[in-house]
mmCIF file of C-alpha atoms in Angstrom:
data_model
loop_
_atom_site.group_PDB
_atom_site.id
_atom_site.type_symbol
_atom_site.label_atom_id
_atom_site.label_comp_id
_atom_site.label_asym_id
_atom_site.label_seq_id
_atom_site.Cartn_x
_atom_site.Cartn_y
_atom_site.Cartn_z
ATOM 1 C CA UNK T 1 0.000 0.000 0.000
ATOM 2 C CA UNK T 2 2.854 2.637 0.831
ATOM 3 C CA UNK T 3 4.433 2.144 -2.677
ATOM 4 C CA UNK T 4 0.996 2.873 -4.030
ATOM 5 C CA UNK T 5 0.746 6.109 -2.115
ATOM 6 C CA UNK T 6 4.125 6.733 -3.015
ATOM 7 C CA UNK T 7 3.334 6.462 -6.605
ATOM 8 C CA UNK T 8 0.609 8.646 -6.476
ATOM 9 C CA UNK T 9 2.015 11.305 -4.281
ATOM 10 C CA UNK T 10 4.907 11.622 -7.265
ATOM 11 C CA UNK T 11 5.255 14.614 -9.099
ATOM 12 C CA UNK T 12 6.265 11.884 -12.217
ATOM 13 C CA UNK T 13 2.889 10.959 -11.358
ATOM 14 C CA UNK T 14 0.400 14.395 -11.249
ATOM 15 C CA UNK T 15 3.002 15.170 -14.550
ATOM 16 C CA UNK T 16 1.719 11.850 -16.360
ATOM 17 C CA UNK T 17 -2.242 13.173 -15.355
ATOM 18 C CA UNK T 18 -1.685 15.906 -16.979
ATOM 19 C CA UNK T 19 -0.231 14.546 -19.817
ATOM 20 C CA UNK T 20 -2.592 11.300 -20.573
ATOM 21 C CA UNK T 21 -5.654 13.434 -19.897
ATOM 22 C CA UNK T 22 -4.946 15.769 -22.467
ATOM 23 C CA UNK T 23 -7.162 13.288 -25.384
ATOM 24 C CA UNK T 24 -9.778 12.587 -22.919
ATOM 25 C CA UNK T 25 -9.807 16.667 -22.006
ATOM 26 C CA UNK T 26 -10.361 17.787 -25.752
ATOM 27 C CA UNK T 27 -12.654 15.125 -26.794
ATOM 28 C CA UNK T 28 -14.908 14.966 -23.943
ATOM 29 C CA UNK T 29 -15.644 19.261 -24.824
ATOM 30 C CA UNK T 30 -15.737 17.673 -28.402
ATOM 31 C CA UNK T 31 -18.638 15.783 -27.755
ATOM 32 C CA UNK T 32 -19.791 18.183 -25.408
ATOM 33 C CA UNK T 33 -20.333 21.024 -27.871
ATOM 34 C CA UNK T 34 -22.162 18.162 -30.198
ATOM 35 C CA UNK T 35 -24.515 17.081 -27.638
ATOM 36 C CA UNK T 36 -25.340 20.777 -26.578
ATOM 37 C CA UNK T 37 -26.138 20.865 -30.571
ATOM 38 C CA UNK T 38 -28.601 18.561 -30.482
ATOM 39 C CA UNK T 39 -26.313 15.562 -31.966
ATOM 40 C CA UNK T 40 -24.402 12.904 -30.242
ATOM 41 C CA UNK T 41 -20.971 12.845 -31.655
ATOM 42 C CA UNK T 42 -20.188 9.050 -31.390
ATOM 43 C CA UNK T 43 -17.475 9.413 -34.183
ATOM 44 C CA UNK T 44 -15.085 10.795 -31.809
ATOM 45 C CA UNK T 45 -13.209 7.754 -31.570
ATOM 46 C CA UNK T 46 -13.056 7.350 -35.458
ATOM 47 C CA UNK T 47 -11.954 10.977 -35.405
ATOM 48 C CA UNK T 48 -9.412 11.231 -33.013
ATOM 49 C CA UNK T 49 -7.779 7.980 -34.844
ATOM 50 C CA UNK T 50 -8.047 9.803 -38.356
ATOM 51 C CA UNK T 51 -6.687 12.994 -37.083
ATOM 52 C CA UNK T 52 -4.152 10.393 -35.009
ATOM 53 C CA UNK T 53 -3.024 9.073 -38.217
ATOM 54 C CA UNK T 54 -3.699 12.189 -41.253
ATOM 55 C CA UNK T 55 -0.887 14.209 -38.833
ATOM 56 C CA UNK T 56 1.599 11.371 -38.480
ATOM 57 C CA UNK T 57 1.518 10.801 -42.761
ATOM 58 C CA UNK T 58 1.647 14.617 -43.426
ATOM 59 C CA UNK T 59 4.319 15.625 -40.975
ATOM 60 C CA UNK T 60 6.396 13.107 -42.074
ATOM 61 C CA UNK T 61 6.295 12.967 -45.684
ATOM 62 C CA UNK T 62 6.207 16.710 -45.827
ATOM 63 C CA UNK T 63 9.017 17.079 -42.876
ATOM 64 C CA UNK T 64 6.376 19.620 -41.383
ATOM 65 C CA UNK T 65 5.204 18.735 -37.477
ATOM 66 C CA UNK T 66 2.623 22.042 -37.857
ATOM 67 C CA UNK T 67 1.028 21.826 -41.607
ATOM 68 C CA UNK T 68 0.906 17.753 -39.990
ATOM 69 C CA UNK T 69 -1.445 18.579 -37.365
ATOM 70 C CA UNK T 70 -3.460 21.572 -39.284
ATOM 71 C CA UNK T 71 -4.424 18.355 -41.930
ATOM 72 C CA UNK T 72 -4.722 16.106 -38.869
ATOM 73 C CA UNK T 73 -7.218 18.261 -37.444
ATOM 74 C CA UNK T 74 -8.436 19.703 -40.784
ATOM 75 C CA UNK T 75 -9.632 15.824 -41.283
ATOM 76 C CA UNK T 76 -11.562 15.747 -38.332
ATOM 77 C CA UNK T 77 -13.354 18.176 -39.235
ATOM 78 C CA UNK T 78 -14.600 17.330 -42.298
ATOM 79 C CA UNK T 79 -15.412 14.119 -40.734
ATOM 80 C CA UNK T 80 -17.677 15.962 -38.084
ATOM 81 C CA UNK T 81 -19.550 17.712 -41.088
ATOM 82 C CA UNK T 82 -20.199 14.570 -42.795
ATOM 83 C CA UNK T 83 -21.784 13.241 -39.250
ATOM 84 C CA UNK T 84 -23.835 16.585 -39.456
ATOM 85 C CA UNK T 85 -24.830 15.642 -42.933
ATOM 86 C CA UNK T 86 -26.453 11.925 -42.937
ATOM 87 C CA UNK T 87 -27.926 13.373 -39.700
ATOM 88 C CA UNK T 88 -29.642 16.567 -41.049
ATOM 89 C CA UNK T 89 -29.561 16.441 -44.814
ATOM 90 C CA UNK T 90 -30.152 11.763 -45.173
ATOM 91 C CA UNK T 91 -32.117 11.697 -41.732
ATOM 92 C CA UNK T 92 -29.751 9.027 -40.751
ATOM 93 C CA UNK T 93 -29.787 8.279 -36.984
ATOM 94 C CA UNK T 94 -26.793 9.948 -35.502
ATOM 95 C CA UNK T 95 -25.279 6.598 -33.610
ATOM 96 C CA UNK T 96 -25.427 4.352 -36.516
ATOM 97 C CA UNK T 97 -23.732 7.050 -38.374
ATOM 98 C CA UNK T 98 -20.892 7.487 -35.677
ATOM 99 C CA UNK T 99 -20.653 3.795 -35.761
ATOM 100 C CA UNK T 100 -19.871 4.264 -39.395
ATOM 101 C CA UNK T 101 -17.457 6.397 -38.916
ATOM 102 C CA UNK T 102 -15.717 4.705 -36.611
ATOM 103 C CA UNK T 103 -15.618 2.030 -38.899
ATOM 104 C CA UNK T 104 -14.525 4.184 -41.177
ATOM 105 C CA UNK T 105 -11.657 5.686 -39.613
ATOM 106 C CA UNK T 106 -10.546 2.205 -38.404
ATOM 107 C CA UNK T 107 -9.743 0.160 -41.918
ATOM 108 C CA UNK T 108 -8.800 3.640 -43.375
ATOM 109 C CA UNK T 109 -6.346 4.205 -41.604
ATOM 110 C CA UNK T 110 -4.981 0.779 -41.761
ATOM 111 C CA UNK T 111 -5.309 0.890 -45.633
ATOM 112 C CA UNK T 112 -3.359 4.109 -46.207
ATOM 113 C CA UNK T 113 -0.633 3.277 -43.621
ATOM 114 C CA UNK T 114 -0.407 -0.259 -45.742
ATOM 115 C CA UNK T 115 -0.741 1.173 -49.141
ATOM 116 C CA UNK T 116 1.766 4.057 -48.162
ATOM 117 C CA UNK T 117 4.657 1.977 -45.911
ATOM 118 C CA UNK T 118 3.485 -1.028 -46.260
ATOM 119 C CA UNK T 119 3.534 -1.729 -43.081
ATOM 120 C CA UNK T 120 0.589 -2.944 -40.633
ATOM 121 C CA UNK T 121 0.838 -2.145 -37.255
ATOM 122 C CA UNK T 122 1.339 2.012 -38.269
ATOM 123 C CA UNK T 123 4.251 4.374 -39.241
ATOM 124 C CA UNK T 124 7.262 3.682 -36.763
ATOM 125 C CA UNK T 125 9.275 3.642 -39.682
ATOM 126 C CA UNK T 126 8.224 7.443 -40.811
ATOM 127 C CA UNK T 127 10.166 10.530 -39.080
ATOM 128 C CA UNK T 128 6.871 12.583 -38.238
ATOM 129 C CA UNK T 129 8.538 14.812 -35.333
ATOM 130 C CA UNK T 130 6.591 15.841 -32.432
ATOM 131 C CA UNK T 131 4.852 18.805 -31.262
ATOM 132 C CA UNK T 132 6.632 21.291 -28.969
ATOM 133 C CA UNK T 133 6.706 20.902 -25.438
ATOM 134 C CA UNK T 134 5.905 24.615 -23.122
ATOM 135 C CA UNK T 135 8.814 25.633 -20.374
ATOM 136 C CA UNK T 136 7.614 27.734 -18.201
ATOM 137 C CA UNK T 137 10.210 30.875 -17.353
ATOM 138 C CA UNK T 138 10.721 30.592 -13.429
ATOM 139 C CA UNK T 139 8.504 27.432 -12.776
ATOM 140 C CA UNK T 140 11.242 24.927 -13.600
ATOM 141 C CA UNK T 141 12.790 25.766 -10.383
ATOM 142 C CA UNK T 142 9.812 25.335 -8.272
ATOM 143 C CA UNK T 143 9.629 21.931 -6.215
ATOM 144 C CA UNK T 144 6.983 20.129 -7.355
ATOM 145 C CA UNK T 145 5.347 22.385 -9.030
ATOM 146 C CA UNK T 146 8.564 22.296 -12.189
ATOM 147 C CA UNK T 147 8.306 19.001 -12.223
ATOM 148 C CA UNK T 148 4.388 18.937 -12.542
ATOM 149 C CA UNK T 149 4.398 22.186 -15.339
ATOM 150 C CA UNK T 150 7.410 21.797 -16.767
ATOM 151 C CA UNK T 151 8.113 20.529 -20.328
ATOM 152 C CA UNK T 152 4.251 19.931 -21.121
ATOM 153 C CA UNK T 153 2.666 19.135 -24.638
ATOM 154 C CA UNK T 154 1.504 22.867 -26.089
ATOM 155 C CA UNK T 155 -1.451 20.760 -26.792
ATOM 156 C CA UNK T 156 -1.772 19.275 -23.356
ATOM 157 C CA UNK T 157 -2.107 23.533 -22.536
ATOM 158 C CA UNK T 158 -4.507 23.787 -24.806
ATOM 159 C CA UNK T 159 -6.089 21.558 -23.279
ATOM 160 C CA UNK T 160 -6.858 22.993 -19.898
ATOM 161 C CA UNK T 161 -7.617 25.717 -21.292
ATOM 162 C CA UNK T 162 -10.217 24.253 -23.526
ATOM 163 C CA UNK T 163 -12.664 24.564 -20.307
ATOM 164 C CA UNK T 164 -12.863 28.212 -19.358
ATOM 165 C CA UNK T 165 -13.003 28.579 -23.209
ATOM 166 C CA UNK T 166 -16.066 26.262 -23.934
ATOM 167 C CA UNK T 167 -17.702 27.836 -20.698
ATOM 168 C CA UNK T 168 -17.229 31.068 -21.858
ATOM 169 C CA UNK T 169 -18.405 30.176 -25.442
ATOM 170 C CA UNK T 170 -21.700 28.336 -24.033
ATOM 171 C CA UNK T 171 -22.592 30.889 -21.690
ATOM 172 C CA UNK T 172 -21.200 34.502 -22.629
ATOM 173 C CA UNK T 173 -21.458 34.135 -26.831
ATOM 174 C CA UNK T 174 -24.402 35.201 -28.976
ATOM 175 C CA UNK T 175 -23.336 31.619 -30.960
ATOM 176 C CA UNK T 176 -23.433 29.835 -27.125
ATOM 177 C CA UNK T 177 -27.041 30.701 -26.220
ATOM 178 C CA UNK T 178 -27.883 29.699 -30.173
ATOM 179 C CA UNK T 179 -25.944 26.281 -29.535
ATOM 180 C CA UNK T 180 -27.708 25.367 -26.238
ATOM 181 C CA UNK T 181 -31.311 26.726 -27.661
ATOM 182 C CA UNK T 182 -30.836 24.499 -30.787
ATOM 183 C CA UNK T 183 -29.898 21.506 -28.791
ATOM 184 C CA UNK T 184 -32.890 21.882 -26.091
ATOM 185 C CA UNK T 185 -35.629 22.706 -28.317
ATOM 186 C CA UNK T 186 -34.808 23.291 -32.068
ATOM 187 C CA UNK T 187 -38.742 24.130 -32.935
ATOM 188 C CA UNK T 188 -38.286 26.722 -30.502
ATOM 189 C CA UNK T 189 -34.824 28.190 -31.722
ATOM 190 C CA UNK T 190 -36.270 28.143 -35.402
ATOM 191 C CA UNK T 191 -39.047 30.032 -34.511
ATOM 192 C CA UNK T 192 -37.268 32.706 -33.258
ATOM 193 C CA UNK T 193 -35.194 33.119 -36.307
ATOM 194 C CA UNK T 194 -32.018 31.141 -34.971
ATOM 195 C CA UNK T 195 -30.728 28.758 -38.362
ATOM 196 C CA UNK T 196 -30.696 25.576 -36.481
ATOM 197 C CA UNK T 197 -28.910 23.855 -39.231
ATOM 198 C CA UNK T 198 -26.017 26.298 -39.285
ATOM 199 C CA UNK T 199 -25.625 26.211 -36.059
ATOM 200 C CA UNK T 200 -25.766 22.590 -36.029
ATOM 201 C CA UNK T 201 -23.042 22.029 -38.767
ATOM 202 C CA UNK T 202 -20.805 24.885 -36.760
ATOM 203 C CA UNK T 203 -20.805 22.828 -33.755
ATOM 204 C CA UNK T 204 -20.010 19.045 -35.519
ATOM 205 C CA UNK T 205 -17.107 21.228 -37.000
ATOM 206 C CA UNK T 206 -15.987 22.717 -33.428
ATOM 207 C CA UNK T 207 -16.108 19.404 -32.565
ATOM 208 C CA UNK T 208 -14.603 17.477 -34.927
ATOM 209 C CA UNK T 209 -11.533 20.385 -34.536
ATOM 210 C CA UNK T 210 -11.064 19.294 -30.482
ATOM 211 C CA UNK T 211 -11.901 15.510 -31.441
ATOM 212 C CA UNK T 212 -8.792 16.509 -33.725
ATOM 213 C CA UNK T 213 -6.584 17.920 -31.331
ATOM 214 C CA UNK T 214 -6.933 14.599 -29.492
ATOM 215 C CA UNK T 215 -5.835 12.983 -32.240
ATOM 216 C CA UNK T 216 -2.869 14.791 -33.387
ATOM 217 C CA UNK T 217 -1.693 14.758 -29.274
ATOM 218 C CA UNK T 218 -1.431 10.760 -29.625
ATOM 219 C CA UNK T 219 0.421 10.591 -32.748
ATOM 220 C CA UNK T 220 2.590 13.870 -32.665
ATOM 221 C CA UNK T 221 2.768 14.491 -28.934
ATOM 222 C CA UNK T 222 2.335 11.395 -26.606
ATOM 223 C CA UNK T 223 4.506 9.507 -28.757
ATOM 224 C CA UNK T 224 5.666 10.349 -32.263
ATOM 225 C CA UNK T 225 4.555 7.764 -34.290
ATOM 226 C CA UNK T 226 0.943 6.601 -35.540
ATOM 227 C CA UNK T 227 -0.400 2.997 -34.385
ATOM 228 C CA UNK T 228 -3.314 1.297 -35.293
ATOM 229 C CA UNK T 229 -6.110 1.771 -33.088
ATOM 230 C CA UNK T 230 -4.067 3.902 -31.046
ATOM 231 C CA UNK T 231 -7.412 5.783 -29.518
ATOM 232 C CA UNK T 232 -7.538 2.115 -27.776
ATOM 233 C CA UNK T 233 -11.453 3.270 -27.097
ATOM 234 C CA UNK T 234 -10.445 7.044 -25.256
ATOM 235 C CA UNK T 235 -13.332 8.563 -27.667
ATOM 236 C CA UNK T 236 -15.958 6.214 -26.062
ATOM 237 C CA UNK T 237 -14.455 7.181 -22.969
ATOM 238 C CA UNK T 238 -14.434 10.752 -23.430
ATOM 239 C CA UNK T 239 -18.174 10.428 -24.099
ATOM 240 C CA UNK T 240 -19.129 8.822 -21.097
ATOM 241 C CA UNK T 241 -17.104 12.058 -19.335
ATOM 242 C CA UNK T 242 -19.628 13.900 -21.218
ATOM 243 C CA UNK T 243 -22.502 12.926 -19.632
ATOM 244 C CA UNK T 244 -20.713 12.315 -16.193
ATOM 245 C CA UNK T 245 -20.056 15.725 -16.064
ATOM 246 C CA UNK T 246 -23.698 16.753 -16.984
ATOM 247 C CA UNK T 247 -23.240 18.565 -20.030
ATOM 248 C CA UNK T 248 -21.476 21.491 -18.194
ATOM 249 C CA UNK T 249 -18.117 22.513 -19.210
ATOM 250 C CA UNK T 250 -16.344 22.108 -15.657
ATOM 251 C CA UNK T 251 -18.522 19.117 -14.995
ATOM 252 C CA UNK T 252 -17.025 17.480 -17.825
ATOM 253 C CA UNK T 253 -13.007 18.847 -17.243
ATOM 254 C CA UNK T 254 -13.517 17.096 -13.790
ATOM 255 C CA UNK T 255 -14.771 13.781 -15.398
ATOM 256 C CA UNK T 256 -12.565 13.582 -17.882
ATOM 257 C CA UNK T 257 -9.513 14.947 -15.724
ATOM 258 C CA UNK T 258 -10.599 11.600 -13.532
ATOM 259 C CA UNK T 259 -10.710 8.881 -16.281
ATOM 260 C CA UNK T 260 -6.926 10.396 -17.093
ATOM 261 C CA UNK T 261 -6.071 9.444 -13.640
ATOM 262 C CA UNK T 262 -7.252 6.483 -13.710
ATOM 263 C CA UNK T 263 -5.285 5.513 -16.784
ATOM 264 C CA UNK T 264 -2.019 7.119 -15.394
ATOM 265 C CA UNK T 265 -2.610 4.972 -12.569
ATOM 266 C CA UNK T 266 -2.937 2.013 -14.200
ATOM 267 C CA UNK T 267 0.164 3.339 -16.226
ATOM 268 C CA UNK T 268 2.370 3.976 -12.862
ATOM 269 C CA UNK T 269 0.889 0.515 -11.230
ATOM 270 C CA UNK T 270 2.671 -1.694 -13.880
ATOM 271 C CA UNK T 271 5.581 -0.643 -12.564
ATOM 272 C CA UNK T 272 4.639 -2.422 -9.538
ATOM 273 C CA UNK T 273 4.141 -6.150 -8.595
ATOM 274 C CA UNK T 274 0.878 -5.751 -9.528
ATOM 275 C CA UNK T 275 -1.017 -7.906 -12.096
ATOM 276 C CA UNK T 276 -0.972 -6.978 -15.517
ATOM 277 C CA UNK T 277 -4.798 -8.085 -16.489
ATOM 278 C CA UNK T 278 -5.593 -5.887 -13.096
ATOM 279 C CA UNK T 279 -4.344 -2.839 -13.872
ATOM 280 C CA UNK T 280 -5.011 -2.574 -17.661
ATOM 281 C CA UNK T 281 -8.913 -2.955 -16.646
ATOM 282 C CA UNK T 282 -8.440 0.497 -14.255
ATOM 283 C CA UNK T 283 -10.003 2.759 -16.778
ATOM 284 C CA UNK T 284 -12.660 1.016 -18.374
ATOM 285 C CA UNK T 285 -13.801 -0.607 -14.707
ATOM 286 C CA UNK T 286 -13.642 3.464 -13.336
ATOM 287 C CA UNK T 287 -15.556 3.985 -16.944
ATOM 288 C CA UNK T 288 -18.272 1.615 -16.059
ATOM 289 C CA UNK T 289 -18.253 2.748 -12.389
ATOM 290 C CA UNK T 290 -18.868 6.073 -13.734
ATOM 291 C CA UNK T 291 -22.234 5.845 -15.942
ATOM 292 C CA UNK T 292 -23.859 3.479 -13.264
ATOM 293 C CA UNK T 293 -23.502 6.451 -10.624
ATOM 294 C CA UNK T 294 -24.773 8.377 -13.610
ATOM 295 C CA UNK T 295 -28.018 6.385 -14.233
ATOM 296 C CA UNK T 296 -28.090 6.152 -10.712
ATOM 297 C CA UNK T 297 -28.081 9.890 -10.310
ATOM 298 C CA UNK T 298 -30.571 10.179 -13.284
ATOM 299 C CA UNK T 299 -32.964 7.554 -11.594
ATOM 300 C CA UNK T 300 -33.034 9.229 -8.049
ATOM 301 C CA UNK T 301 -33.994 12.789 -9.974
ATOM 302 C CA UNK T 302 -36.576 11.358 -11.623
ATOM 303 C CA UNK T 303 -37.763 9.659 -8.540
ATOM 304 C CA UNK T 304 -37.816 13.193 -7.285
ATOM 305 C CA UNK T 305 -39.364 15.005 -9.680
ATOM 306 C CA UNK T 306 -42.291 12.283 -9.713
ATOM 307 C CA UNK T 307 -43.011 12.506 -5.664
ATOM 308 C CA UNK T 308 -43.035 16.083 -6.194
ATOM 309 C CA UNK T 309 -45.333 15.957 -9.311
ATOM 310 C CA UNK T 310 -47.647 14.042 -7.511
ATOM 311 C CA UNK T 311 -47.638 16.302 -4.488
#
């Protein structure tokens, strides 16, 4: 137990939270800003591994770590506006659509890495680079705190900043109040002039962009190499977060901000004599954990609002 609590207590470990939350961070506010438009986003798994694997192919064959991650990201996005499409324009229901995607995403990017080097299992062989870690002037020298700050991902910033941005855009933007009005009641919104569609396609592109993000952080910052199914289900994840949180920006930082723990733990623990099969079911167990407290939570509200109804 003390070499647990000693693992924890690490500043190698709060440093690897930081880090490994980072996809769950920017696709969790992904799926966020879909769900607040009225459409479940479950492509972000197949989006994240695109983006994953689009920035590993372009940085490397075009020696560029930056126009990598713009096409990385760029894909993504065009992936989230084809979600938006079969939803809105072919009435196709939005989960068998992400499903498709997924799919999608999945034996694409095993095809192009294949047909490009071939190779399988992804692009170890292709110098992609990696993204540029942040010092901090003065906070290296701080104990613990250096460590902790220190050296991060400039995505892994951007993504803890990603929450005071989303709850400033939902709740301080003309486009915010049009995004949460469009996803709560869209005959409403249209009736007051609001383009529901627009707004709807605006925020599957937002979110295919942070979806993206997550992506390009596996490939081009965690490590610098694409691997098949490297999302390893974190957009699934993510979405769970989503609805952990309760659809509220710092809601969902917290939730996903825990499920990164979790896997760090798991991460840190297999340095330990500690079964392998034990610790690599951590996050999905804490995953599971998660949404029963959730349905649990939604259960005992609706037992609520009934007693009160009938009152």
């Amino acid at each position: 137990m003390s070499a647990v609590l000693d693992v924890v207590l690490s500043s190698a470990f709060l440093a690897a939270v930081l880090r490994i939350a980072t996809p769950y961070l920017l696709a969790a506010f992904g799926g966020l800003v879909a769900e607040r438009a009225g459409i479940s986003n479950i492509a972000l798994e197949g989006q994240m591994l695109a983006a994953a694997c689009m920035g590993a192919l372009v940085a490397g064959y075009s020696g560029s770590v930056a126009l990598g991650a713009l096409c990385g990201v760029a894909l993504a996005v065009l992936l989230g506006l084809l979600l938006a499409a079969l939803r809105l324009e072919l009435g196709a229901d939005a989960i068998i659509a992400g499903i498709g995607l997924n799919l999608l995403a999945s034996g694409g990017t095993a095809y192009a890495v294949y047909t490009l080097l071939d190779d399988k299992g992804g692009t170890s062989g292709l110098k992609s680079g990696s993204l540029p870690t942040v010092t901090l002037p003065g906070v290296e020298s701080i104990p613990l705190v250096g460590d902790v700050l220190s050296g991060q991902n400039m995505i892994t910033w951007l993504a803890f900043l990603a929450a005071p941005l989303v709850a400033w855009l939902f709740y301080r933007t003309r486009f915010g109040f049009h995004l949460r009005a469009v996803g709560e009641t869209p005959d409403a919104a249209e009736s007051v002039g609001i383009p529901v569609r627009r707004v709807q396609y605006t925020g599957l592109a937002l979110s295919g962009a942070l979806a993206g993000a997550a992506g390009v952080f596996l490939s081009m910052g965690y490590v610098s190499f694409f691997v098949r199914d490297m999302t390893a289900g974190r957009g699934f994840i993510a979405l769970a977060a989503v609805f952990l949180g309760g659809l509220r920006p710092w809601g969902v930082f917290l939730a996903a901000l825990g499920f990164g723990a979790a896997e760090a733990l798991a991460v840190q623990l297999g340095t330990l004599d500690v079964p392998p099969q034990l610790v690599s079911t951590i996050p999905y167990a804490m995953t599971l954990v998660a949404l029963a407290l959730y349905a649990w939570r939604r259960k005992r509200r609706g037992l609520a609002g009934g007693v009160a109804a009938s009152l």
